[in-house]
Amino acid sequence: MNRKKIAMTEEKLWRITAAAVILSRLLQYAGQGWAVWYTDSYAYSVFYLKDLFHGQAAQGVPPLYAMFMHAMQAIFGQGYPNAVCAVQILLSMLSLILLARILCRIGVGSPWAQLCVFIYATTSAVAGWDTVLLTESLSLSGTVAFFYCIVQYLHTTKLKYGLLAVLLTELLIFLRPQFLTYWAILLVFLLLRLAFPDRKTERTNLLKMLAALAAGLVLVLGYCAVFQKQFGLFSMTVAGARQDMVVAIRYGYYPDFEDTEMAEAMCRTAETGDEDAVLLMAMDFGWARAQKAARTYFNKHPVQYLYDTAMQMGRDSVTNFHGYAWESKQAPMPLAKLYSFWNYGVFGALCIGHSMVASVAAGVVMAVQWVRRRKIPWLWAAFFSLMFTTVFSPYFVTCGEYMRTMISVLPYMQCVIGLALQRGSDCAAAMENAKERGM
């Protein structure tokens, strides 16, 4: 088959994939809840940045999603929840185009690239967030855009892609502070590239990207300082303090807190048998003091803390990735049941355990290639660092809904799956050619 025919075949496959994705998404959006609210949704809806800066009462949530909701409200009025969902759907669909380009750029060809895009697009773990008023949909779309810039930079070393990656990192941090790991990974990446650049002329671009990364950190630290005046925590959210305390209560750490006053008060409250009351008692001592008490215990009992966390990972490993819109009571039941087998039985089989294995496997591939080539395999280093931190860090910074927190690992998993399929296909083709030559 000549190149022209191959190109025509690939184009035909992409058209078929696009049509299948659109049809599938229409079925999904019709069969799941629309403009679904959760507790965090209400917190975002009543958070105003001006209140925080003016020292007035404010919710302790990151600012970007709240700003997005208020912008939609200013434009569309009372119907803004539907507008929020519409924008999330649009960005989700556009991110599929970027994912397709990523797969092609990293060497995943037809039909595997089309299959990976289709699987990613049709799982509820992606589309199931698009109609929920939470940060997950934008996190997924932003992750794909971020990784597209990283892959483009690795192939072209153009400054615009590097600066876009830094900008997207900053936006993602203000969307969900867990993306601070991206900032750290970018810092290490830029420093390594300075030491081992692909081209000598690249160093100038790298220094500009480092400057942009530093400016972004100043912005984050400045926001944390303002936040501290209101809540007493040098942070972007109060969630960490509450979640650390939940962990301490869950595993029974609090009776041994060094803060004996807090420990005694919590123990007295625990006699009622109400864990929520124990948490509220701890929070009565202030966000900063509660987090310090829990973190001090974690740091001074690392073996116990790591063991309990590892056990939680094991219990959680069988949890499937899924979107909350499918759990909503708003979902039309006949359509939801019709699509349930497709969503969960066919393309919804990925679970947290798979993401753990995939992230570790990416590290193994990175190490093997590094040793063999005696050169940093930048793509696999990116896969490993981004996947590993996304999958395992939630167990140390939150107290539940770990699947939701690590949902942004899914685009990377599809890329790794695509590379594995392509590698298997290439090996099979090579073996077939060898047999034909041997005949």
Short mmCIF file of C-alpha atoms in Angstrom, two decimals:
data_model
loop_
_atom_site.label_atom_id
_atom_site.label_comp_id
_atom_site.label_asym_id
_atom_site.label_seq_id
_atom_site.Cartn_x
_atom_site.Cartn_y
_atom_site.Cartn_z
CA MET A 1 0.00 0.00 0.00
CA ASN A 2 1.53 3.36 -1.02
CA ARG A 3 1.69 6.42 1.18
CA LYS A 4 -1.29 8.09 -0.48
CA LYS A 5 -3.53 5.10 0.16
CA ILE A 6 -2.27 4.83 3.74
CA ALA A 7 -3.07 8.51 4.33
CA MET A 8 -6.54 8.08 2.82
CA THR A 9 -7.19 5.03 5.00
CA GLU A 10 -6.07 6.90 8.13
CA GLU A 11 -8.26 9.87 7.26
CA LYS A 12 -11.23 7.56 6.74
CA LEU A 13 -10.59 5.92 10.14
CA TRP A 14 -10.45 9.31 11.84
CA ARG A 15 -13.75 10.31 10.25
CA ILE A 16 -15.37 7.09 11.41
CA THR A 17 -13.91 7.61 14.90
CA ALA A 18 -15.18 11.20 15.04
CA ALA A 19 -18.69 10.12 14.04
CA ALA A 20 -18.67 7.27 16.59
CA VAL A 21 -17.43 9.58 19.35
CA ILE A 22 -20.10 12.20 18.63
CA LEU A 23 -22.86 9.58 18.62
CA SER A 24 -21.57 8.00 21.80
CA ARG A 25 -21.26 11.35 23.57
CA LEU A 26 -24.83 12.27 22.60
CA LEU A 27 -26.03 9.01 24.16
CA GLN A 28 -23.93 9.62 27.24
CA TYR A 29 -25.11 13.16 27.85
CA ALA A 30 -28.72 12.08 27.31
CA GLY A 31 -28.32 9.21 29.76
CA GLN A 32 -26.63 10.98 32.66
CA GLY A 33 -27.52 13.75 35.06
CA TRP A 34 -27.22 17.33 33.79
CA ALA A 35 -25.87 20.30 35.77
CA VAL A 36 -25.40 18.03 38.79
CA TRP A 37 -24.58 19.74 42.09
CA TYR A 38 -22.49 18.28 44.91
CA THR A 39 -21.34 19.77 48.22
CA ASP A 40 -18.18 21.21 46.68
CA SER A 41 -20.26 22.71 43.87
CA TYR A 42 -22.15 24.89 46.35
CA ALA A 43 -18.88 25.93 48.00
CA TYR A 44 -17.55 27.13 44.64
CA SER A 45 -20.79 28.94 43.84
CA VAL A 46 -20.59 31.13 46.95
CA PHE A 47 -16.84 31.81 46.88
CA TYR A 48 -15.90 35.33 45.79
CA LEU A 49 -12.27 36.30 45.41
CA LYS A 50 -12.95 39.89 46.49
CA ASP A 51 -14.25 38.63 49.85
CA LEU A 52 -10.98 36.81 50.48
CA PHE A 53 -8.86 39.85 49.61
CA HIS A 54 -11.08 42.16 51.68
CA GLY A 55 -10.89 39.91 54.73
CA GLN A 56 -14.56 39.02 54.63
CA ALA A 57 -16.05 35.56 55.22
CA ALA A 58 -15.20 33.26 52.31
CA GLN A 59 -15.23 29.59 51.45
CA GLY A 60 -11.83 27.87 51.71
CA VAL A 61 -11.73 26.55 48.14
CA PRO A 62 -9.33 27.20 45.21
CA PRO A 63 -10.46 30.24 43.19
CA LEU A 64 -10.41 29.34 39.50
CA TYR A 65 -13.52 27.16 39.22
CA ALA A 66 -15.51 29.60 41.34
CA MET A 67 -14.43 32.43 39.01
CA PHE A 68 -15.47 30.31 36.02
CA MET A 69 -18.93 29.72 37.53
CA HIS A 70 -19.42 33.40 38.32
CA ALA A 71 -18.34 34.41 34.82
CA MET A 72 -20.97 32.07 33.37
CA GLN A 73 -23.54 33.48 35.78
CA ALA A 74 -22.73 37.04 34.73
CA ILE A 75 -23.22 36.12 31.06
CA PHE A 76 -26.14 33.69 31.22
CA GLY A 77 -27.95 34.61 34.41
CA GLN A 78 -29.86 31.93 36.32
CA GLY A 79 -29.29 29.38 33.56
CA TYR A 80 -25.53 29.46 34.15
CA PRO A 81 -25.22 25.85 35.42
CA ASN A 82 -26.23 24.60 31.96
CA ALA A 83 -23.76 27.04 30.40
CA VAL A 84 -21.00 25.70 32.65
CA CYS A 85 -21.74 22.18 31.44
CA ALA A 86 -21.84 23.31 27.80
CA VAL A 87 -18.39 24.91 28.08
CA GLN A 88 -17.03 21.83 29.83
CA ILE A 89 -18.41 19.63 27.04
CA LEU A 90 -16.89 21.88 24.37
CA LEU A 91 -13.46 21.84 26.00
CA SER A 92 -13.72 18.08 26.53
CA MET A 93 -14.43 17.54 22.83
CA LEU A 94 -11.59 19.85 21.79
CA SER A 95 -9.22 17.97 24.09
CA LEU A 96 -9.95 14.80 22.09
CA ILE A 97 -8.39 16.49 19.05
CA LEU A 98 -5.29 17.27 21.09
CA LEU A 99 -5.18 13.70 22.41
CA ALA A 100 -5.30 12.39 18.84
CA ARG A 101 -2.39 14.67 17.91
CA ILE A 102 -0.42 13.53 20.96
CA LEU A 103 -0.86 9.88 20.02
CA CYS A 104 0.26 10.52 16.46
CA ARG A 105 3.23 12.59 17.62
CA ILE A 106 4.53 9.93 20.01
CA GLY A 107 4.34 7.25 17.34
CA VAL A 108 0.97 5.57 17.81
CA GLY A 109 -0.46 4.88 14.36
CA SER A 110 -3.70 3.55 12.92
CA PRO A 111 -5.83 1.86 14.05
CA TRP A 112 -4.49 2.07 17.61
CA ALA A 113 -4.60 5.86 17.84
CA GLN A 114 -8.25 5.90 16.77
CA LEU A 115 -9.10 3.11 19.20
CA CYS A 116 -7.45 4.91 22.14
CA VAL A 117 -9.25 8.17 21.39
CA PHE A 118 -12.55 6.33 21.09
CA ILE A 119 -12.10 4.44 24.36
CA TYR A 120 -11.05 7.59 26.21
CA ALA A 121 -13.95 9.59 24.79
CA THR A 122 -16.62 7.00 25.55
CA THR A 123 -15.86 6.11 29.15
CA SER A 124 -17.98 7.67 31.88
CA ALA A 125 -14.74 8.42 33.72
CA VAL A 126 -14.28 11.26 31.22
CA ALA A 127 -17.67 12.27 29.80
CA GLY A 128 -19.31 11.47 33.15
CA TRP A 129 -17.74 14.61 34.62
CA ASP A 130 -18.71 17.02 31.84
CA THR A 131 -22.20 17.66 33.21
CA VAL A 132 -21.16 17.90 36.87
CA LEU A 133 -20.41 21.24 38.53
CA LEU A 134 -17.01 20.14 39.80
CA THR A 135 -13.42 20.67 38.67
CA GLU A 136 -12.80 17.22 37.19
CA SER A 137 -13.92 17.94 33.62
CA LEU A 138 -11.69 21.00 33.31
CA SER A 139 -8.86 19.08 35.00
CA LEU A 140 -9.02 16.37 32.34
CA SER A 141 -9.16 18.86 29.47
CA GLY A 142 -6.37 20.93 31.00
CA THR A 143 -4.20 17.85 31.50
CA VAL A 144 -4.52 16.88 27.84
CA ALA A 145 -3.65 20.45 26.76
CA PHE A 146 -0.67 20.51 29.15
CA PHE A 147 0.70 17.21 27.90
CA TYR A 148 0.19 18.27 24.29
CA CYS A 149 2.45 21.27 24.96
CA ILE A 150 5.04 19.04 26.66
CA VAL A 151 5.11 16.58 23.76
CA GLN A 152 5.30 19.41 21.22
CA TYR A 153 8.17 20.99 23.13
CA LEU A 154 10.09 17.72 23.29
CA HIS A 155 9.83 17.40 19.51
CA THR A 156 10.37 21.04 18.51
CA THR A 157 11.97 22.80 21.54
CA LYS A 158 9.92 25.86 20.57
CA LEU A 159 9.57 28.41 23.35
CA LYS A 160 5.83 28.93 22.80
CA TYR A 161 5.04 25.34 23.79
CA GLY A 162 7.19 25.59 26.90
CA LEU A 163 5.59 28.83 28.02
CA LEU A 164 2.12 27.43 27.33
CA ALA A 165 2.95 24.41 29.50
CA VAL A 166 3.99 26.76 32.32
CA LEU A 167 0.83 28.86 31.91
CA LEU A 168 -1.41 25.79 31.92
CA THR A 169 0.37 24.51 35.03
CA GLU A 170 -0.43 27.77 36.80
CA LEU A 171 -4.10 27.61 35.77
CA LEU A 172 -4.36 23.98 36.87
CA ILE A 173 -2.85 24.83 40.26
CA PHE A 174 -5.50 27.47 40.86
CA LEU A 175 -8.11 24.97 39.69
CA ARG A 176 -6.87 22.13 41.92
CA PRO A 177 -3.80 22.65 44.14
CA GLN A 178 -2.79 19.00 43.68
CA PHE A 179 -1.31 20.17 40.36
CA LEU A 180 1.53 21.75 42.35
CA THR A 181 3.29 18.47 41.59
CA TYR A 182 3.34 19.59 37.93
CA TRP A 183 5.23 22.72 38.98
CA ALA A 184 7.85 20.61 40.76
CA ILE A 185 8.12 18.20 37.82
CA LEU A 186 8.54 21.08 35.38
CA LEU A 187 11.27 22.56 37.58
CA VAL A 188 13.22 19.29 37.60
CA PHE A 189 12.65 18.89 33.85
CA LEU A 190 13.96 22.37 33.05
CA LEU A 191 17.02 21.96 35.27
CA LEU A 192 17.83 18.60 33.67
CA ARG A 193 17.37 20.04 30.19
CA LEU A 194 19.75 22.86 31.12
CA ALA A 195 22.33 20.24 32.05
CA PHE A 196 21.59 17.99 29.07
CA PRO A 197 20.01 20.11 26.32
CA ASP A 198 19.14 18.60 22.95
CA ARG A 199 20.49 21.73 21.31
CA LYS A 200 22.86 24.38 22.62
CA THR A 201 20.48 27.13 21.52
CA GLU A 202 17.79 25.61 23.75
CA ARG A 203 19.34 27.01 26.93
CA THR A 204 18.00 30.52 26.28
CA ASN A 205 14.46 29.18 26.00
CA LEU A 206 14.89 27.09 29.11
CA LEU A 207 15.99 30.13 31.14
CA LYS A 208 12.90 32.04 29.97
CA MET A 209 10.69 29.11 30.96
CA LEU A 210 12.37 28.98 34.38
CA ALA A 211 11.68 32.68 34.84
CA ALA A 212 8.01 32.13 33.95
CA LEU A 213 7.86 29.18 36.35
CA ALA A 214 9.36 31.32 39.13
CA ALA A 215 6.84 34.10 38.43
CA GLY A 216 4.05 31.56 38.71
CA LEU A 217 5.37 30.41 42.08
CA VAL A 218 5.41 34.00 43.34
CA LEU A 219 1.75 34.31 42.34
CA VAL A 220 0.86 31.09 44.17
CA LEU A 221 2.77 32.10 47.30
CA GLY A 222 1.14 35.52 47.25
CA TYR A 223 -2.30 33.93 47.12
CA CYS A 224 -1.35 31.57 49.97
CA ALA A 225 -0.29 34.58 52.07
CA VAL A 226 -3.67 36.25 51.53
CA PHE A 227 -5.42 32.96 52.29
CA GLN A 228 -3.45 32.63 55.53
CA LYS A 229 -4.79 35.95 56.81
CA GLN A 230 -8.32 34.61 56.48
CA PHE A 231 -7.94 30.98 57.56
CA GLY A 232 -4.62 30.80 59.40
CA LEU A 233 -3.26 28.30 56.87
CA PHE A 234 -0.50 29.05 54.36
CA SER A 235 -2.36 27.17 51.67
CA MET A 236 -4.82 27.56 48.78
CA THR A 237 -7.58 25.55 50.46
CA VAL A 238 -8.71 24.38 53.88
CA ALA A 239 -9.36 20.89 52.54
CA GLY A 240 -5.92 19.61 53.54
CA ALA A 241 -6.40 20.44 57.21
CA ARG A 242 -9.80 18.79 57.38
CA GLN A 243 -8.67 15.73 55.43
CA ASP A 244 -5.57 15.21 57.59
CA MET A 245 -7.78 15.23 60.65
CA VAL A 246 -10.22 12.77 59.05
CA VAL A 247 -7.30 10.37 58.51
CA ALA A 248 -6.18 10.80 62.11
CA ILE A 249 -9.69 10.01 63.33
CA ARG A 250 -10.17 7.09 60.95
CA TYR A 251 -7.03 5.31 62.17
CA GLY A 252 -7.35 6.33 65.82
CA TYR A 253 -4.23 8.52 65.96
CA TYR A 254 -5.75 11.48 67.79
CA PRO A 255 -5.57 10.11 71.40
CA ASP A 256 -1.76 10.26 71.06
CA PHE A 257 -1.54 13.80 69.67
CA GLU A 258 1.20 15.93 71.23
CA ASP A 259 -1.44 18.64 71.52
CA THR A 260 -2.91 17.10 74.67
CA GLU A 261 -5.67 19.70 75.01
CA MET A 262 -7.01 18.85 71.58
CA ALA A 263 -6.55 15.10 72.13
CA GLU A 264 -8.51 15.15 75.41
CA ALA A 265 -11.34 17.20 73.92
CA MET A 266 -11.60 14.84 70.94
CA CYS A 267 -11.54 11.77 73.18
CA ARG A 268 -14.38 13.14 75.31
CA THR A 269 -16.40 13.83 72.17
CA ALA A 270 -15.64 10.34 70.82
CA GLU A 271 -17.52 8.83 73.74
CA THR A 272 -20.73 9.89 71.98
CA GLY A 273 -19.83 7.57 69.09
CA ASP A 274 -20.22 10.38 66.54
CA GLU A 275 -17.08 10.70 64.35
CA ASP A 276 -18.43 13.84 62.71
CA ALA A 277 -18.67 15.47 66.12
CA VAL A 278 -15.04 14.49 66.82
CA LEU A 279 -13.98 16.19 63.58
CA LEU A 280 -15.96 19.32 64.39
CA MET A 281 -14.37 19.43 67.83
CA ALA A 282 -10.91 19.30 66.26
CA MET A 283 -11.82 22.06 63.81
CA ASP A 284 -12.99 24.24 66.70
CA PHE A 285 -9.31 24.59 67.62
CA GLY A 286 -8.64 26.25 64.26
CA TRP A 287 -7.56 24.96 60.85
CA ALA A 288 -3.86 25.57 61.39
CA ARG A 289 -3.71 23.98 64.84
CA ALA A 290 -5.70 20.93 63.72
CA GLN A 291 -3.47 20.33 60.71
CA LYS A 292 -0.32 20.80 62.78
CA ALA A 293 -1.51 18.22 65.32
CA ALA A 294 -2.27 15.64 62.64
CA ARG A 295 0.87 16.28 60.60
CA THR A 296 3.08 16.15 63.67
CA TYR A 297 1.72 12.70 64.44
CA PHE A 298 2.24 11.53 60.84
CA ASN A 299 5.85 12.76 60.85
CA LYS A 300 6.73 11.19 64.19
CA HIS A 301 5.09 7.83 63.40
CA PRO A 302 6.11 7.32 59.75
CA VAL A 303 6.06 3.53 59.79
CA GLN A 304 2.52 3.31 61.13
CA TYR A 305 1.31 6.11 58.84
CA LEU A 306 2.89 4.56 55.74
CA TYR A 307 1.56 1.11 56.62
CA ASP A 308 -2.00 2.37 57.08
CA THR A 309 -1.75 4.37 53.85
CA ALA A 310 -0.43 1.35 51.94
CA MET A 311 -3.34 -0.73 53.25
CA GLN A 312 -5.73 1.97 52.04
CA MET A 313 -4.12 1.82 48.61
CA GLY A 314 -4.64 -1.93 48.51
CA ARG A 315 -8.31 -1.64 49.47
CA ASP A 316 -8.83 1.13 46.97
CA SER A 317 -7.04 -0.54 44.05
CA VAL A 318 -10.22 -2.27 42.81
CA THR A 319 -12.18 0.99 42.55
CA ASN A 320 -13.18 1.74 38.96
CA PHE A 321 -12.75 5.13 37.38
CA HIS A 322 -16.15 6.68 36.74
CA GLY A 323 -17.94 10.01 36.49
CA TYR A 324 -20.36 11.25 39.12
CA ALA A 325 -23.01 12.27 36.60
CA TRP A 326 -23.92 8.60 36.24
CA GLU A 327 -24.55 8.36 39.97
CA SER A 328 -26.89 11.33 39.96
CA LYS A 329 -30.59 10.86 40.65
CA GLN A 330 -31.17 13.20 37.72
CA ALA A 331 -29.97 10.57 35.23
CA PRO A 332 -32.87 9.28 33.05
CA MET A 333 -33.07 5.66 34.11
CA PRO A 334 -34.08 3.99 30.81
CA LEU A 335 -31.21 5.61 28.91
CA ALA A 336 -28.82 5.11 31.81
CA LYS A 337 -29.57 1.38 31.91
CA LEU A 338 -29.30 1.11 28.13
CA TYR A 339 -25.85 2.66 28.20
CA SER A 340 -24.66 1.05 31.44
CA PHE A 341 -23.25 -2.13 29.86
CA TRP A 342 -21.38 -0.13 27.24
CA ASN A 343 -19.96 2.26 29.80
CA TYR A 344 -19.01 -0.01 32.65
CA GLY A 345 -18.79 -3.45 31.06
CA VAL A 346 -16.90 -2.56 27.89
CA PHE A 347 -14.94 0.66 28.33
CA GLY A 348 -15.28 1.35 32.03
CA ALA A 349 -13.08 -1.48 33.26
CA LEU A 350 -10.05 0.64 34.21
CA CYS A 351 -9.51 0.79 37.94
CA ILE A 352 -7.04 2.42 40.30
CA GLY A 353 -4.94 -0.74 40.44
CA HIS A 354 -4.39 -0.52 36.68
CA SER A 355 -3.16 3.05 37.01
CA MET A 356 -0.74 2.02 39.76
CA VAL A 357 0.70 -0.77 37.61
CA ALA A 358 0.88 1.50 34.55
CA SER A 359 2.74 4.24 36.42
CA VAL A 360 5.29 1.78 37.82
CA ALA A 361 5.66 0.14 34.39
CA ALA A 362 6.37 3.56 32.87
CA GLY A 363 9.17 3.95 35.42
CA VAL A 364 10.62 0.57 34.44
CA VAL A 365 10.54 1.47 30.73
CA MET A 366 12.18 4.81 31.52
CA ALA A 367 14.98 3.12 33.49
CA VAL A 368 15.61 0.47 30.83
CA GLN A 369 15.76 3.01 28.01
CA TRP A 370 17.98 5.29 30.06
CA VAL A 371 20.48 2.49 30.69
CA ARG A 372 20.43 1.20 27.12
CA ARG A 373 20.73 4.56 25.37
CA ARG A 374 22.74 6.36 28.07
CA LYS A 375 20.46 9.30 27.48
CA ILE A 376 17.41 10.54 29.37
CA PRO A 377 14.26 9.19 27.64
CA TRP A 378 12.32 12.41 28.06
CA LEU A 379 8.93 11.10 26.99
CA TRP A 380 8.98 8.13 29.35
CA ALA A 381 10.40 10.31 32.13
CA ALA A 382 7.37 12.54 31.65
CA PHE A 383 4.99 9.58 31.70
CA PHE A 384 6.51 8.17 34.87
CA SER A 385 6.76 11.38 36.85
CA LEU A 386 3.31 12.68 35.89
CA MET A 387 1.51 9.36 36.33
CA PHE A 388 3.26 8.30 39.53
CA THR A 389 2.63 11.58 41.35
CA THR A 390 -0.96 11.78 40.08
CA VAL A 391 -1.80 8.26 41.26
CA PHE A 392 0.02 8.02 44.60
CA SER A 393 0.05 11.58 45.97
CA PRO A 394 -3.73 11.67 46.69
CA TYR A 395 -3.27 9.07 49.43
CA PHE A 396 -1.07 11.53 51.31
CA VAL A 397 -3.02 14.75 50.73
CA THR A 398 -6.65 13.70 50.94
CA CYS A 399 -8.86 11.33 52.90
CA GLY A 400 -11.24 9.77 50.37
CA GLU A 401 -12.63 9.82 46.84
CA TYR A 402 -9.12 8.99 45.65
CA MET A 403 -10.38 8.00 42.21
CA ARG A 404 -11.83 11.46 41.75
CA THR A 405 -8.61 13.13 42.89
CA MET A 406 -6.41 11.14 40.49
CA ILE A 407 -8.79 11.22 37.51
CA SER A 408 -6.30 13.26 35.45
CA VAL A 409 -4.11 10.16 35.08
CA LEU A 410 -6.47 8.81 32.40
CA PRO A 411 -5.04 10.72 29.38
CA TYR A 412 -1.56 9.43 30.21
CA MET A 413 -2.87 5.88 30.57
CA GLN A 414 -4.43 6.01 27.11
CA CYS A 415 -1.11 7.16 25.66
CA VAL A 416 0.78 4.35 27.39
CA ILE A 417 -1.83 1.82 26.25
CA GLY A 418 -1.52 3.16 22.71
CA LEU A 419 2.27 2.81 22.76
CA ALA A 420 1.96 -0.75 24.08
CA LEU A 421 -0.51 -1.68 21.34
CA GLN A 422 1.70 -0.09 18.69
CA ARG A 423 4.77 -1.89 20.02
CA GLY A 424 2.94 -5.22 19.99
CA SER A 425 1.71 -4.58 16.46
CA ASP A 426 5.20 -3.67 15.24
CA CYS A 427 6.69 -6.80 16.80
CA ALA A 428 4.00 -8.99 15.22
CA ALA A 429 4.61 -7.39 11.82
CA ALA A 430 8.38 -7.85 12.18
CA MET A 431 7.92 -11.54 13.03
CA GLU A 432 5.62 -12.00 10.05
CA ASN A 433 8.15 -10.37 7.73
CA ALA A 434 10.91 -12.54 9.13
CA LYS A 435 8.85 -15.67 8.44
CA GLU A 436 8.18 -14.56 4.88
CA ARG A 437 11.87 -13.94 4.26
CA GLY A 438 12.68 -17.33 5.71
CA MET A 439 10.34 -19.15 3.33
#
